[in-house]
Amino acid sequence: MKKLKTERGDISMAKLAPSLLSADFSKLGEEIALIDNSGADYVHLDVMDGIYVPNITFGAPVIKKIRGTTKLPFDVHLMVDRPERFIDDFADAGSDIITVHPDASIHLHRTLQSIRERGVKAGVSLNPSTPLNVLEHIMDDVDLILIMSVNPGFGGQSYIPAMTEKIKKLRNLILRSGNDIILEVDGGIKLDNAREIIDAGADLIVVGSGIFNAQDVEQRIGAFKKIID
Ligand code: DX5
Ligand code: ZN
């Protein structure tokens, strides 16, 4: 992670992961090129199965097809039931991070291990109502923890204010663990609350409708980068 040297020590600079969920699916290649040219850091890919969440998006074959269009890391967010069934598919498709939900996976620890065994970074995503204590025994087994700041399933929802406190608590937990874990926040992030979320401790923010609903996507990404830096 990029570090900023200050008198108070190194401060990690936050990064931006535009979510393709709000992009135009009929021209994903062009949308990814826009993201790439504007200085985004990751591409966030929301995989939904209609069972774990009440919506269906796309799967590993689509990710494999678009993998060749950019060198940006693919941050794959699996909102699917029993994601352990698909780890190999998403690793083969070119995922750099695979994030699963603990309440969707029967043996979470085993699932995280199988992600790492494929040389992919392992993430865990907590819904707004999921307590931080599910992390207690897996802090050595994760590379990324994703705080959902909306209920998963749809873009364009409003940020749940209580999540700011949760982000702060998680930031402390990560510091205490001494591990190099990315704290990602996803849902309802707009220009007017991004700063608050980063100040609370986010390393990586996901933005869907806040980017793709803009008239000028590149300019909007630039505006987010300005806030982050
Ligand atoms: C929601 C997804 C998000 C979504 C965020 O379930 O996980 O990644 O794309 O969209 P916005 O930024 O519109 O809330
Ligand atoms: Zn997501």
Short mmCIF file of C-alpha atoms and ligand atoms in Angstrom, two decimals:
data_model
loop_
_atom_site.label_atom_id
_atom_site.label_comp_id
_atom_site.label_asym_id
_atom_site.label_seq_id
_atom_site.Cartn_x
_atom_site.Cartn_y
_atom_site.Cartn_z
CA MET A 1 0.00 0.00 0.00
CA LYS A 2 1.15 3.51 -0.83
CA LYS A 3 2.50 5.25 2.29
CA LEU A 4 2.72 8.95 2.99
CA LYS A 5 5.69 9.93 5.17
CA THR A 6 4.76 12.48 7.83
CA GLU A 7 6.15 13.63 11.18
CA ARG A 8 3.60 11.31 12.82
CA GLY A 9 4.96 8.37 10.88
CA ASP A 10 3.75 6.67 7.77
CA ILE A 11 0.13 7.22 6.81
CA SER A 12 -1.40 4.95 4.22
CA MET A 13 -3.05 6.81 1.39
CA ALA A 14 -6.53 5.60 0.56
CA LYS A 15 -7.36 4.10 -2.81
CA LEU A 16 -10.37 4.08 -5.10
CA ALA A 17 -12.19 1.06 -6.54
CA PRO A 18 -14.98 2.02 -8.97
CA SER A 19 -17.72 -0.62 -9.00
CA LEU A 20 -18.86 -1.75 -12.43
CA LEU A 21 -22.32 -2.52 -11.04
CA SER A 22 -23.51 0.94 -12.09
CA ALA A 23 -21.63 0.92 -15.40
CA ASP A 24 -23.21 0.30 -18.80
CA PHE A 25 -22.99 -3.50 -19.20
CA SER A 26 -23.37 -3.21 -22.98
CA LYS A 27 -19.92 -1.57 -23.18
CA LEU A 28 -17.92 -2.86 -20.24
CA GLY A 29 -14.62 -2.62 -22.12
CA GLU A 30 -15.10 1.12 -22.74
CA GLU A 31 -16.20 1.71 -19.15
CA ILE A 32 -13.08 -0.04 -17.85
CA ALA A 33 -10.90 2.05 -20.17
CA LEU A 34 -12.46 5.21 -18.68
CA ILE A 35 -11.67 4.00 -15.17
CA ASP A 36 -8.15 3.07 -16.16
CA ASN A 37 -7.39 6.42 -17.79
CA SER A 38 -8.70 8.39 -14.83
CA GLY A 39 -6.31 6.98 -12.24
CA ALA A 40 -8.55 4.53 -10.38
CA ASP A 41 -6.61 1.94 -8.38
CA TYR A 42 -8.77 -1.20 -8.67
CA VAL A 43 -11.82 -2.46 -10.54
CA HIS A 44 -14.52 -3.65 -8.11
CA LEU A 45 -16.65 -6.49 -9.51
CA ASP A 46 -19.92 -7.35 -7.77
CA VAL A 47 -20.94 -10.94 -8.32
CA MET A 48 -24.52 -11.68 -7.20
CA ASP A 49 -26.34 -15.01 -7.42
CA GLY A 50 -29.97 -14.15 -6.65
CA ILE A 51 -29.82 -16.35 -3.52
CA TYR A 52 -27.45 -14.70 -1.07
CA VAL A 53 -28.70 -11.33 -2.32
CA PRO A 54 -31.92 -10.52 -4.21
CA ASN A 55 -30.20 -9.63 -7.47
CA ILE A 56 -28.19 -11.37 -10.20
CA THR A 57 -25.23 -9.85 -12.03
CA PHE A 58 -22.44 -11.79 -13.74
CA GLY A 59 -19.99 -14.59 -13.05
CA ALA A 60 -16.47 -15.82 -13.77
CA PRO A 61 -16.86 -16.08 -17.59
CA VAL A 62 -17.59 -12.34 -17.88
CA ILE A 63 -14.68 -11.49 -15.59
CA LYS A 64 -12.39 -13.68 -17.67
CA LYS A 65 -13.46 -11.85 -20.85
CA ILE A 66 -12.80 -8.37 -19.47
CA ARG A 67 -9.57 -9.36 -17.69
CA GLY A 68 -7.57 -8.62 -20.80
CA THR A 69 -8.80 -5.02 -21.12
CA THR A 70 -6.84 -3.56 -18.18
CA LYS A 71 -3.88 -4.15 -15.90
CA LEU A 72 -5.74 -2.76 -12.88
CA PRO A 73 -6.20 -5.30 -10.09
CA PHE A 74 -9.58 -7.02 -10.00
CA ASP A 75 -11.31 -6.77 -6.61
CA VAL A 76 -13.98 -9.46 -6.83
CA HIS A 77 -16.81 -9.21 -4.31
CA LEU A 78 -18.72 -12.50 -4.14
CA MET A 79 -22.27 -12.04 -2.90
CA VAL A 80 -23.08 -15.68 -3.52
CA ASP A 81 -24.21 -18.62 -1.44
CA ARG A 82 -21.43 -21.12 -0.60
CA PRO A 83 -18.71 -19.23 -2.50
CA GLU A 84 -16.29 -22.10 -1.78
CA ARG A 85 -17.80 -23.81 -4.84
CA PHE A 86 -16.43 -21.15 -7.17
CA ILE A 87 -13.00 -20.11 -5.83
CA ASP A 88 -11.10 -21.90 -8.60
CA ASP A 89 -13.34 -20.37 -11.28
CA PHE A 90 -12.78 -16.83 -10.03
CA ALA A 91 -9.05 -17.39 -9.51
CA ASP A 92 -8.78 -18.77 -13.06
CA ALA A 93 -10.71 -15.75 -14.35
CA GLY A 94 -7.94 -13.45 -13.08
CA SER A 95 -9.12 -12.16 -9.70
CA ASP A 96 -6.50 -10.42 -7.57
CA ILE A 97 -8.71 -10.26 -4.47
CA ILE A 98 -11.66 -12.55 -3.74
CA THR A 99 -13.96 -11.41 -0.95
CA VAL A 100 -16.63 -13.63 0.59
CA HIS A 101 -19.36 -13.11 3.17
CA PRO A 102 -18.93 -15.18 6.37
CA ASP A 103 -22.65 -15.98 6.61
CA ALA A 104 -22.60 -17.39 3.04
CA SER A 105 -19.70 -19.77 3.61
CA ILE A 106 -20.10 -22.98 5.61
CA HIS A 107 -16.42 -23.17 6.66
CA LEU A 108 -15.12 -19.64 6.37
CA HIS A 109 -11.58 -20.44 7.49
CA ARG A 110 -11.26 -23.19 4.88
CA THR A 111 -12.65 -20.88 2.17
CA LEU A 112 -10.09 -18.19 3.03
CA GLN A 113 -7.31 -20.75 2.94
CA SER A 114 -8.41 -22.01 -0.45
CA ILE A 115 -8.36 -18.44 -1.82
CA ARG A 116 -4.81 -17.89 -0.55
CA GLU A 117 -3.70 -21.28 -1.85
CA ARG A 118 -4.54 -19.98 -5.31
CA GLY A 119 -2.22 -17.01 -4.78
CA VAL A 120 -5.16 -14.61 -4.53
CA LYS A 121 -5.72 -12.15 -1.68
CA ALA A 122 -8.49 -13.28 0.65
CA GLY A 123 -11.20 -10.86 1.78
CA VAL A 124 -14.10 -11.06 4.22
CA SER A 125 -17.12 -8.80 3.89
CA LEU A 126 -19.37 -7.85 6.80
CA ASN A 127 -22.96 -6.77 6.24
CA PRO A 128 -24.18 -3.75 8.25
CA SER A 129 -25.70 -6.00 10.94
CA THR A 130 -22.78 -8.45 11.14
CA PRO A 131 -20.70 -7.82 14.28
CA LEU A 132 -16.93 -7.41 14.13
CA ASN A 133 -16.45 -10.37 16.46
CA VAL A 134 -16.83 -12.83 13.56
CA LEU A 135 -13.29 -11.73 12.73
CA GLU A 136 -11.85 -12.75 16.09
CA HIS A 137 -10.24 -16.02 15.00
CA ILE A 138 -9.41 -15.21 11.38
CA MET A 139 -7.29 -12.06 11.67
CA ASP A 140 -4.23 -14.00 10.48
CA ASP A 141 -6.10 -15.45 7.53
CA VAL A 142 -7.38 -12.33 5.77
CA ASP A 143 -5.73 -9.75 3.53
CA LEU A 144 -8.76 -7.48 3.31
CA ILE A 145 -11.87 -6.75 5.37
CA LEU A 146 -14.80 -5.12 3.64
CA ILE A 147 -17.34 -3.15 5.65
CA MET A 148 -20.64 -3.02 3.79
CA SER A 149 -22.12 0.41 4.42
CA VAL A 150 -25.39 -0.56 2.70
CA ASN A 151 -27.18 -3.90 2.63
CA PRO A 152 -25.68 -5.84 -0.28
CA GLY A 153 -27.60 -6.39 -3.50
CA PHE A 154 -28.02 -3.05 -5.22
CA GLY A 155 -26.17 0.08 -6.20
CA GLY A 156 -27.51 3.55 -5.47
CA GLN A 157 -28.49 3.05 -1.81
CA SER A 158 -27.76 5.52 1.00
CA TYR A 159 -24.76 5.20 3.30
CA ILE A 160 -25.74 3.89 6.76
CA PRO A 161 -24.28 6.46 9.20
CA ALA A 162 -23.68 3.93 11.99
CA MET A 163 -21.01 2.32 9.80
CA THR A 164 -18.56 5.15 10.49
CA GLU A 165 -18.18 3.97 14.09
CA LYS A 166 -17.79 0.37 12.89
CA ILE A 167 -14.99 1.44 10.53
CA LYS A 168 -13.19 3.18 13.41
CA LYS A 169 -13.48 0.07 15.60
CA LEU A 170 -12.21 -2.16 12.81
CA ARG A 171 -9.29 0.17 12.17
CA ASN A 172 -8.25 -0.30 15.82
CA LEU A 173 -8.68 -4.06 15.60
CA ILE A 174 -6.44 -4.16 12.54
CA LEU A 175 -3.81 -1.99 14.23
CA ARG A 176 -3.85 -4.24 17.29
CA SER A 177 -3.50 -7.36 15.13
CA GLY A 178 -0.27 -5.99 13.68
CA ASN A 179 -1.27 -7.51 10.33
CA ASP A 180 -1.20 -5.78 6.97
CA ILE A 181 -4.94 -5.89 6.25
CA ILE A 182 -6.72 -3.57 3.82
CA LEU A 183 -9.87 -1.95 5.23
CA GLU A 184 -12.36 -1.53 2.39
CA VAL A 185 -15.74 0.22 2.58
CA ASP A 186 -18.52 -0.35 0.04
CA GLY A 187 -21.91 1.28 -0.45
CA GLY A 188 -23.41 4.75 -0.59
CA ILE A 189 -20.08 6.55 -0.90
CA LYS A 190 -20.36 9.93 -2.57
CA LEU A 191 -18.17 13.02 -2.85
CA ASP A 192 -19.74 14.48 0.28
CA ASN A 193 -19.05 11.56 2.65
CA ALA A 194 -15.82 10.05 1.25
CA ARG A 195 -13.61 12.17 3.51
CA GLU A 196 -15.47 11.11 6.67
CA ILE A 197 -15.11 7.43 5.68
CA ILE A 198 -11.39 7.76 4.98
CA ASP A 199 -10.81 9.69 8.20
CA ALA A 200 -12.57 6.87 10.07
CA GLY A 201 -9.91 4.48 8.76
CA ALA A 202 -10.78 3.21 5.25
CA ASP A 203 -7.84 2.26 3.00
CA LEU A 204 -9.97 1.50 -0.03
CA ILE A 205 -13.35 2.93 -0.98
CA VAL A 206 -15.75 1.39 -3.50
CA VAL A 207 -17.89 3.80 -5.49
CA GLY A 208 -20.55 2.71 -7.98
CA SER A 209 -23.39 5.14 -8.69
CA GLY A 210 -21.32 8.02 -7.29
CA ILE A 211 -19.05 7.59 -10.33
CA PHE A 212 -21.13 6.10 -13.14
CA ASN A 213 -24.15 8.37 -12.66
CA ALA A 214 -21.93 11.40 -13.34
CA GLN A 215 -22.10 13.16 -16.72
CA ASP A 216 -18.31 13.00 -16.93
CA VAL A 217 -17.00 9.80 -15.35
CA GLU A 218 -13.31 10.68 -15.72
CA GLN A 219 -13.79 14.06 -14.11
CA ARG A 220 -15.76 12.46 -11.25
CA ILE A 221 -12.99 9.94 -10.60
CA GLY A 222 -10.55 12.86 -10.53
CA ALA A 223 -12.74 14.57 -7.93
CA PHE A 224 -12.72 11.45 -5.73
CA LYS A 225 -8.94 11.12 -6.10
CA LYS A 226 -8.56 14.72 -4.96
CA ILE A 227 -10.55 14.01 -1.80
CA ILE A 228 -8.58 10.83 -1.14
CA ASP A 229 -5.19 12.48 -1.53
C1 DX5 B 1 -23.71 -3.45 -3.38
C2 DX5 B 1 -22.35 -3.59 -4.00
C3 DX5 B 1 -21.61 -2.33 -4.21
C4 DX5 B 1 -22.30 -1.34 -5.12
C5 DX5 B 1 -22.04 0.00 -4.55
O1 DX5 B 1 -24.16 -4.68 -2.97
O2 DX5 B 1 -21.52 -4.42 -3.20
O3 DX5 B 1 -20.28 -2.56 -4.64
O4 DX5 B 1 -21.85 -1.37 -6.44
O5 DX5 B 1 -22.79 0.91 -5.25
P1 DX5 B 1 -23.04 2.41 -4.74
O6 DX5 B 1 -21.70 3.08 -4.69
O7 DX5 B 1 -23.96 2.96 -5.78
O8 DX5 B 1 -23.67 2.30 -3.38
ZN ZN B 2 -19.33 -4.55 -3.79
#
